[in-house]
mmCIF file of C-alpha atoms in Angstrom:
data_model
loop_
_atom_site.group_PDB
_atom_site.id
_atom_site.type_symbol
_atom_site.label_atom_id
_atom_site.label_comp_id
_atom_site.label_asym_id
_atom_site.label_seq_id
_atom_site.Cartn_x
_atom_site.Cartn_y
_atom_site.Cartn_z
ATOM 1 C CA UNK A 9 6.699 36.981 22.010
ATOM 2 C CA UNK A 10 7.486 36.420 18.379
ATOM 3 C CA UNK A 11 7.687 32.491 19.425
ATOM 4 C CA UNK A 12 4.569 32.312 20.957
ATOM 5 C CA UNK A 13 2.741 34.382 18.396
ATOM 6 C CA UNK A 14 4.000 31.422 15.463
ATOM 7 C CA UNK A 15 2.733 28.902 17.904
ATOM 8 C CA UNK A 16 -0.397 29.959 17.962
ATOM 9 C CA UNK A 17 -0.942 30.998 14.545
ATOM 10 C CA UNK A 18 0.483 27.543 13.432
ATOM 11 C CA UNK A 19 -2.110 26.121 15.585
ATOM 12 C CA UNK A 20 -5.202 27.912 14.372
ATOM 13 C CA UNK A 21 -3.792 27.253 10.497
ATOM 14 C CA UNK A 22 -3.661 23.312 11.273
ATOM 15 C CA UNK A 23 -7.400 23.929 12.990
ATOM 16 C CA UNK A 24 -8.782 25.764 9.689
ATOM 17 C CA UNK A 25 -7.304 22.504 7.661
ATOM 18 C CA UNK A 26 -4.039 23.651 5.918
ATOM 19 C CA UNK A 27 -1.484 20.860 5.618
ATOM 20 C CA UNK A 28 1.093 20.660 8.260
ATOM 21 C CA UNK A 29 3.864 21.066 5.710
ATOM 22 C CA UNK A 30 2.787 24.478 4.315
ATOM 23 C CA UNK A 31 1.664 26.195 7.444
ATOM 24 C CA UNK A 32 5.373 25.361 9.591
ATOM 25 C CA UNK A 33 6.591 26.903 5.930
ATOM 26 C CA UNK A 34 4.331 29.826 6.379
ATOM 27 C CA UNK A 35 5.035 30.280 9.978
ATOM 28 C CA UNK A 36 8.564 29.647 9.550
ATOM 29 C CA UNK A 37 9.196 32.010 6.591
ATOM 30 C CA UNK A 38 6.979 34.930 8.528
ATOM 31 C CA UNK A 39 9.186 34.150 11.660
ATOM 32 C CA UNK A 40 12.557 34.136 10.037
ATOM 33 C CA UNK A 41 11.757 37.455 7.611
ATOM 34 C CA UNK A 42 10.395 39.062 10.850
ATOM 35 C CA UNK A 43 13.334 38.320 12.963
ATOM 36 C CA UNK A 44 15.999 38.895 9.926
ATOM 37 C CA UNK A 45 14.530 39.904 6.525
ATOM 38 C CA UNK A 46 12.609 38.893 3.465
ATOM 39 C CA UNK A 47 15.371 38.116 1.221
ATOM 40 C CA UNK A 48 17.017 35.866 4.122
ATOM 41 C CA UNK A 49 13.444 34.055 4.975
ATOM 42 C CA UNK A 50 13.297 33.305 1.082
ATOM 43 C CA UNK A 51 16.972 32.364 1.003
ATOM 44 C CA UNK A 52 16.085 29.920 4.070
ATOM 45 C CA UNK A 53 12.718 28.408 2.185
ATOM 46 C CA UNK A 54 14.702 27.694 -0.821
ATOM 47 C CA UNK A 55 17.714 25.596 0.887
ATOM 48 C CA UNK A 56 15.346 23.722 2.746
ATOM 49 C CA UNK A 57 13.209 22.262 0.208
ATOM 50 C CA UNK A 58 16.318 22.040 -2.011
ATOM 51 C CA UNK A 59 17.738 19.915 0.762
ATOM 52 C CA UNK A 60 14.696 17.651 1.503
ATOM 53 C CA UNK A 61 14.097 16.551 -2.417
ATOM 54 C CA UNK A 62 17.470 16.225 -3.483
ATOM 55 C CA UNK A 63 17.827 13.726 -1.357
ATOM 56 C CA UNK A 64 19.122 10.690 -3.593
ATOM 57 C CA UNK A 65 17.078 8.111 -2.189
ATOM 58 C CA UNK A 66 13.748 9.576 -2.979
ATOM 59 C CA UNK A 67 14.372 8.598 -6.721
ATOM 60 C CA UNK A 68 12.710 4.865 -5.617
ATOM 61 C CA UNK A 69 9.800 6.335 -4.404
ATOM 62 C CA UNK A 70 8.320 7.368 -8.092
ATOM 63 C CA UNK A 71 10.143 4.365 -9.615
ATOM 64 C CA UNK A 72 8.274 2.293 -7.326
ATOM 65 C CA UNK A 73 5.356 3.946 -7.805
ATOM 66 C CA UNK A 74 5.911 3.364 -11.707
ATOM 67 C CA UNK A 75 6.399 -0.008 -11.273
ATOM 68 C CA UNK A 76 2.685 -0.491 -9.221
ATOM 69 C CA UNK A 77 1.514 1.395 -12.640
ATOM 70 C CA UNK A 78 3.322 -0.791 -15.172
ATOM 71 C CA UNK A 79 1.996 -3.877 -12.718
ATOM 72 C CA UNK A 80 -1.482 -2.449 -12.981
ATOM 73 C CA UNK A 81 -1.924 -1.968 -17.082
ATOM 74 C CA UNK A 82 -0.128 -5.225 -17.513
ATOM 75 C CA UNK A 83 -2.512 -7.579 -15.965
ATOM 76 C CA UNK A 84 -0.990 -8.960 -13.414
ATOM 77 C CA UNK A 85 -2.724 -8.586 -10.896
ATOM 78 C CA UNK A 86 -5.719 -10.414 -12.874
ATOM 79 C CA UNK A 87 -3.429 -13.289 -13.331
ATOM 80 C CA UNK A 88 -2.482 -13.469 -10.046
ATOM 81 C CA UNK A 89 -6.173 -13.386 -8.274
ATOM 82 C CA UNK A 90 -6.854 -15.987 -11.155
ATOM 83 C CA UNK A 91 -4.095 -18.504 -9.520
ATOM 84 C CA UNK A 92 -5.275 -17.403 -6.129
ATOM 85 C CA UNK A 93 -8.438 -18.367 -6.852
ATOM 86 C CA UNK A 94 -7.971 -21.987 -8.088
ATOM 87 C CA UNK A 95 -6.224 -22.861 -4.715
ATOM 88 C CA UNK A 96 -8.758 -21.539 -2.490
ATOM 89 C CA UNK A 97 -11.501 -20.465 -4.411
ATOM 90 C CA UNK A 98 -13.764 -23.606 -3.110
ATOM 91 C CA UNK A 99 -13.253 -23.002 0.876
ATOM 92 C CA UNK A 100 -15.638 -20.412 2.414
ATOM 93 C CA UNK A 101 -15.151 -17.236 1.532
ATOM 94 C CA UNK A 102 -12.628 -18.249 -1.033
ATOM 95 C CA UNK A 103 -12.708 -15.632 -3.641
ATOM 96 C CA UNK A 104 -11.831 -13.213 -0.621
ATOM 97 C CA UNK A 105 -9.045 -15.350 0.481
ATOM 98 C CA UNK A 106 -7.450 -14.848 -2.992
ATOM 99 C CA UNK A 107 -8.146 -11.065 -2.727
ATOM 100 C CA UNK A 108 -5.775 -11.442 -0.165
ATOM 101 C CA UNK A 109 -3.353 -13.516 -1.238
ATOM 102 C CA UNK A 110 -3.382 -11.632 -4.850
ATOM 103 C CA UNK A 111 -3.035 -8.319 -3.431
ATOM 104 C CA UNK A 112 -0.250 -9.758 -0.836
ATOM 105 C CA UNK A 113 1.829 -10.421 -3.814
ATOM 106 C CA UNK A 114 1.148 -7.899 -6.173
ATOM 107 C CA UNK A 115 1.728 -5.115 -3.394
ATOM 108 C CA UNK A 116 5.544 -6.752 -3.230
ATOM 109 C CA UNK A 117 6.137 -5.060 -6.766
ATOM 110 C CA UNK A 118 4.144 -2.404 -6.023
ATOM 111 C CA UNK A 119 4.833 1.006 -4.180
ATOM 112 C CA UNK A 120 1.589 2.652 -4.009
ATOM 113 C CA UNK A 121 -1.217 0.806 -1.868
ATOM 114 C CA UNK A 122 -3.606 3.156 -3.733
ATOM 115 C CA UNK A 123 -3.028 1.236 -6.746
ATOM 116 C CA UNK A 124 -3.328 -2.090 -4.965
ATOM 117 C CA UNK A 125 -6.452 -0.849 -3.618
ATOM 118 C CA UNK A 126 -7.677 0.711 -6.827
ATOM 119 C CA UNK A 127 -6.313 -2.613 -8.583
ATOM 120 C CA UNK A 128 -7.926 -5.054 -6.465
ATOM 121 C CA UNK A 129 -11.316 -3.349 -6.150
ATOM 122 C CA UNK A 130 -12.039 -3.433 -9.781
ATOM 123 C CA UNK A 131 -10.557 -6.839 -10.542
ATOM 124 C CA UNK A 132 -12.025 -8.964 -7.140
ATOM 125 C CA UNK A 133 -15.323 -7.073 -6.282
ATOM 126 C CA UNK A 134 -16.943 -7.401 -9.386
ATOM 127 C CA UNK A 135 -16.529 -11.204 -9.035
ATOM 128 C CA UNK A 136 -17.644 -11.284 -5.705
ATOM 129 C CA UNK A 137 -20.481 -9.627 -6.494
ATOM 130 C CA UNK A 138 -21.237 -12.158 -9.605
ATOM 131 C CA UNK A 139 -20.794 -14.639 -7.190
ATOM 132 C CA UNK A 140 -22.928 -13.548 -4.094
ATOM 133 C CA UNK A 141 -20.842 -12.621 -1.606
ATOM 134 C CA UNK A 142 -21.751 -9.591 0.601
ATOM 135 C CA UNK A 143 -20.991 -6.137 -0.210
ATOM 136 C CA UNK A 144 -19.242 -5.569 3.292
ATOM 137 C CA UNK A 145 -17.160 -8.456 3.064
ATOM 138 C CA UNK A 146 -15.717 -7.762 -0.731
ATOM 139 C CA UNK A 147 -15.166 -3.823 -0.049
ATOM 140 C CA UNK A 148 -14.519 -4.343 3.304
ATOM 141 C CA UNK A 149 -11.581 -7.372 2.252
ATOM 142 C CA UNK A 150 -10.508 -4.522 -0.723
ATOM 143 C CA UNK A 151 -9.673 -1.528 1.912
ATOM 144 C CA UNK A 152 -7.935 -3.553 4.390
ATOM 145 C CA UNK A 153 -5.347 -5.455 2.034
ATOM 146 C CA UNK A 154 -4.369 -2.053 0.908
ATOM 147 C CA UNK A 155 -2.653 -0.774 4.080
ATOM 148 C CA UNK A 156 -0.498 -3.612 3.883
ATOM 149 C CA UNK A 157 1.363 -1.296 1.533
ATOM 150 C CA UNK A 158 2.921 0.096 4.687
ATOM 151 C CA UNK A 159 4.728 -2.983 5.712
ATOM 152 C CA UNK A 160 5.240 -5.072 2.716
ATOM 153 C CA UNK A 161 8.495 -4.066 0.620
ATOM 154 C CA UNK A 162 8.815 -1.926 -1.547
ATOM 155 C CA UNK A 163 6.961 0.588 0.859
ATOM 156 C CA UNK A 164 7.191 4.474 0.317
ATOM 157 C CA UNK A 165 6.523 5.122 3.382
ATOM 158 C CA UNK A 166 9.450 2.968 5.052
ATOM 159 C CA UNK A 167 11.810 4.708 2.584
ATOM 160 C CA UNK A 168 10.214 8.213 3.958
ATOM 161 C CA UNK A 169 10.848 7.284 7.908
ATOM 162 C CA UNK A 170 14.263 6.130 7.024
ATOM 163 C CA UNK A 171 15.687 9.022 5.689
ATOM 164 C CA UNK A 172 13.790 11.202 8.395
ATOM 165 C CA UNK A 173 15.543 8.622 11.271
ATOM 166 C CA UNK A 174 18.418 8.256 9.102
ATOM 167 C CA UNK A 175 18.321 4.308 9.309
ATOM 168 C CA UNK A 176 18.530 1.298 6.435
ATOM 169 C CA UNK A 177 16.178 1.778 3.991
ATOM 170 C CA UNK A 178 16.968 -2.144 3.106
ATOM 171 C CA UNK A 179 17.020 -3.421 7.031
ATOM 172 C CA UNK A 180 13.656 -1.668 7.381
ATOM 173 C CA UNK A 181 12.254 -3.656 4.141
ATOM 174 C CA UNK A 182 13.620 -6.736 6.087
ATOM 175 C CA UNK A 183 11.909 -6.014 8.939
ATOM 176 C CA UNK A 184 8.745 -5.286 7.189
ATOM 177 C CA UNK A 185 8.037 -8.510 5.206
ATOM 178 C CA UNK A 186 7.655 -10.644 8.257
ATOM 179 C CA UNK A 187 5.133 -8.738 10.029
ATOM 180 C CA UNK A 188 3.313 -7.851 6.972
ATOM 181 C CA UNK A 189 2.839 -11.627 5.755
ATOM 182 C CA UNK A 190 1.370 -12.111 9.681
ATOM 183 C CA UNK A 191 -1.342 -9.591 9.018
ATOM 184 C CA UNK A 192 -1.880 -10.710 5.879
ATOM 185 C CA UNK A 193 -2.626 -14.571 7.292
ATOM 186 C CA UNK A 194 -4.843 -12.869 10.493
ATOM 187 C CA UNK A 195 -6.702 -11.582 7.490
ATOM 188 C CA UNK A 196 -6.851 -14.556 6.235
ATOM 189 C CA UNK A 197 -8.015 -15.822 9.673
ATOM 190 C CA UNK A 198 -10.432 -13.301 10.092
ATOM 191 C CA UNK A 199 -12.008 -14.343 6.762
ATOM 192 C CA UNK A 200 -12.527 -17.920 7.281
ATOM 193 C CA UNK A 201 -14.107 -17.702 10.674
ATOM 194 C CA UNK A 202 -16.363 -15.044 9.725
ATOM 195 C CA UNK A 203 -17.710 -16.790 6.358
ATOM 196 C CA UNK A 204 -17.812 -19.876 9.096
ATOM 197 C CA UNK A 205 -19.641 -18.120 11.235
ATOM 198 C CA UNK A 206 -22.023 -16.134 8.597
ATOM 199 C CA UNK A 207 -22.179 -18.092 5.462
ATOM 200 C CA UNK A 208 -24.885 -15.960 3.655
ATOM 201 C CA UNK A 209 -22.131 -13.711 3.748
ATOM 202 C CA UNK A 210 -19.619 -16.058 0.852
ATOM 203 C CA UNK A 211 -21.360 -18.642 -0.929
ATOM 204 C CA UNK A 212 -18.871 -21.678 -1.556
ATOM 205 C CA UNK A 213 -17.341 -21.800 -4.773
ATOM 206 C CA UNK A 214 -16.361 -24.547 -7.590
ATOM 207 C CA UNK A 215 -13.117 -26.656 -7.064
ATOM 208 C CA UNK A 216 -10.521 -26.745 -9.491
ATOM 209 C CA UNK A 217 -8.214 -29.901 -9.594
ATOM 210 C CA UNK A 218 -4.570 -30.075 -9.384
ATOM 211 C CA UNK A 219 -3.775 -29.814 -12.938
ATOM 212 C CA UNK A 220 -5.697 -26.479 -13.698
ATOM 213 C CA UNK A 221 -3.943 -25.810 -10.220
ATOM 214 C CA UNK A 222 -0.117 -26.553 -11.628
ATOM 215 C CA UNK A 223 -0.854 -24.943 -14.706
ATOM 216 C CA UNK A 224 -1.824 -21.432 -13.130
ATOM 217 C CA UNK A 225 1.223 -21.205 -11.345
ATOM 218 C CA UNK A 226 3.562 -19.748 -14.230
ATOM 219 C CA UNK A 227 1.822 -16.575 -14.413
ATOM 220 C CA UNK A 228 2.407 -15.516 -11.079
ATOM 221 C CA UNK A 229 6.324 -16.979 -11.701
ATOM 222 C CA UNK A 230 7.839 -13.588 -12.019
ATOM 223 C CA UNK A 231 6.290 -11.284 -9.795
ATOM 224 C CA UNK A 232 7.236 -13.758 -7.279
ATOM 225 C CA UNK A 233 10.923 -13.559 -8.139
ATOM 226 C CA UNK A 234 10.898 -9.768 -8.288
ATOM 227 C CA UNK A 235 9.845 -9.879 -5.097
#
């Protein structure tokens, strides 16, 4: 009776909007001091959040996340769009192709995908707005480079579902770069054909020549070899 009774008040608390983690606490601790006693349900509360955070490997998860920060005030991700853009800033829909490509390589020393997001929508929509292109391709590009933050090492979320399934945290990086570059490329994909298809939507942009080309390449130099 007592089961069914936290079953269905764990439902109607995940129904009314409070987060899955606090109402199984809730339920849990009202359960156990039910069943046993206060003292025992607070006892129980305690160990188990003590065990979940002191967990050694969640120390990369704000590290990582600290990095993305020190990435973000440092201006590397402006240098990085920057080279982007004088490779394939001419082709259609080229300033959105180095969105991509930028925010490909700045999420590999970044942990958070909110600040690639937040990075990459106030350093490549503004120029795609000076530059023409349409609102729902620049925000649209903006939002969808950021989940690659799920894939793309380092990834929080990896780091999470390996301690949960008690697998590599390093193997599942591995596994996560190659499928993560092949979105990144279908967005790439996706990009050209539409601007192809619609080009009102990315006006075509100036061409820069090899040696402004070769020149740009040093500033993306060691973000590339951190990743």
């Amino acid at each position: 009776l007592i089961g069914c009774a936290g079953l269905c008040l764990l439902l109607a608390l995940f129904l009314i909007g409070i987060e899955l983690a606090f109402a199984m606490t809730a339920v849990g601790f009202a359960g156990f001091a039910i069943l046993r006693s206060v003292p025992a349900a607070v006892d129980l509360v305690a160990k188990d959040y003590f065990d979940a955070f002191a967990s050694y490997a969640f120390v990369v998860v704000p590290l990582f996340v600290l990095m993305g920060q020190v990435a973000y005030n440092s201006g590397i991700a402006e240098k990085m769009y920057a080279t982007s853009r004088k490779f394939v800033g001419h082709v259609p829909g080229g300033l959105a192709l180095a969105t991509v490509v930028g925010a490909t390589v700045f999420k590999a020393i970044s942990g958070s995908s909110l600040a690639t997001a937040a990075t990459f929508s106030s350093v490549a929509v503004p120029e795609m707005d000076k530059c023409g292109y349409g609102r729902k391709l620049s925000t649209g590009v903006v939002a969808s480079v950021g989940t690659l933050g799920i894939l793309i090492p380092p990834s929080g979320t990896l780091i999470i579902l390996a301690m949960i399934t008690d697998q590599s945290i390093g193997k599942l990086f591995l596994a996560g770069i190659v499928p993560g570059l092949m979105i990144a490329a279908l967005f790439l994909l996706t990009i050209v054909v539409w601007c192809r298809m619609d080009p009102s939507l990315a006006p075509r942009g100036s061409a820069a020549n090899w040696k402004e080309r070769a020149r740009s390449v040093p500033q993306i130099f060691w973000p590339l070899l951190i990743f």
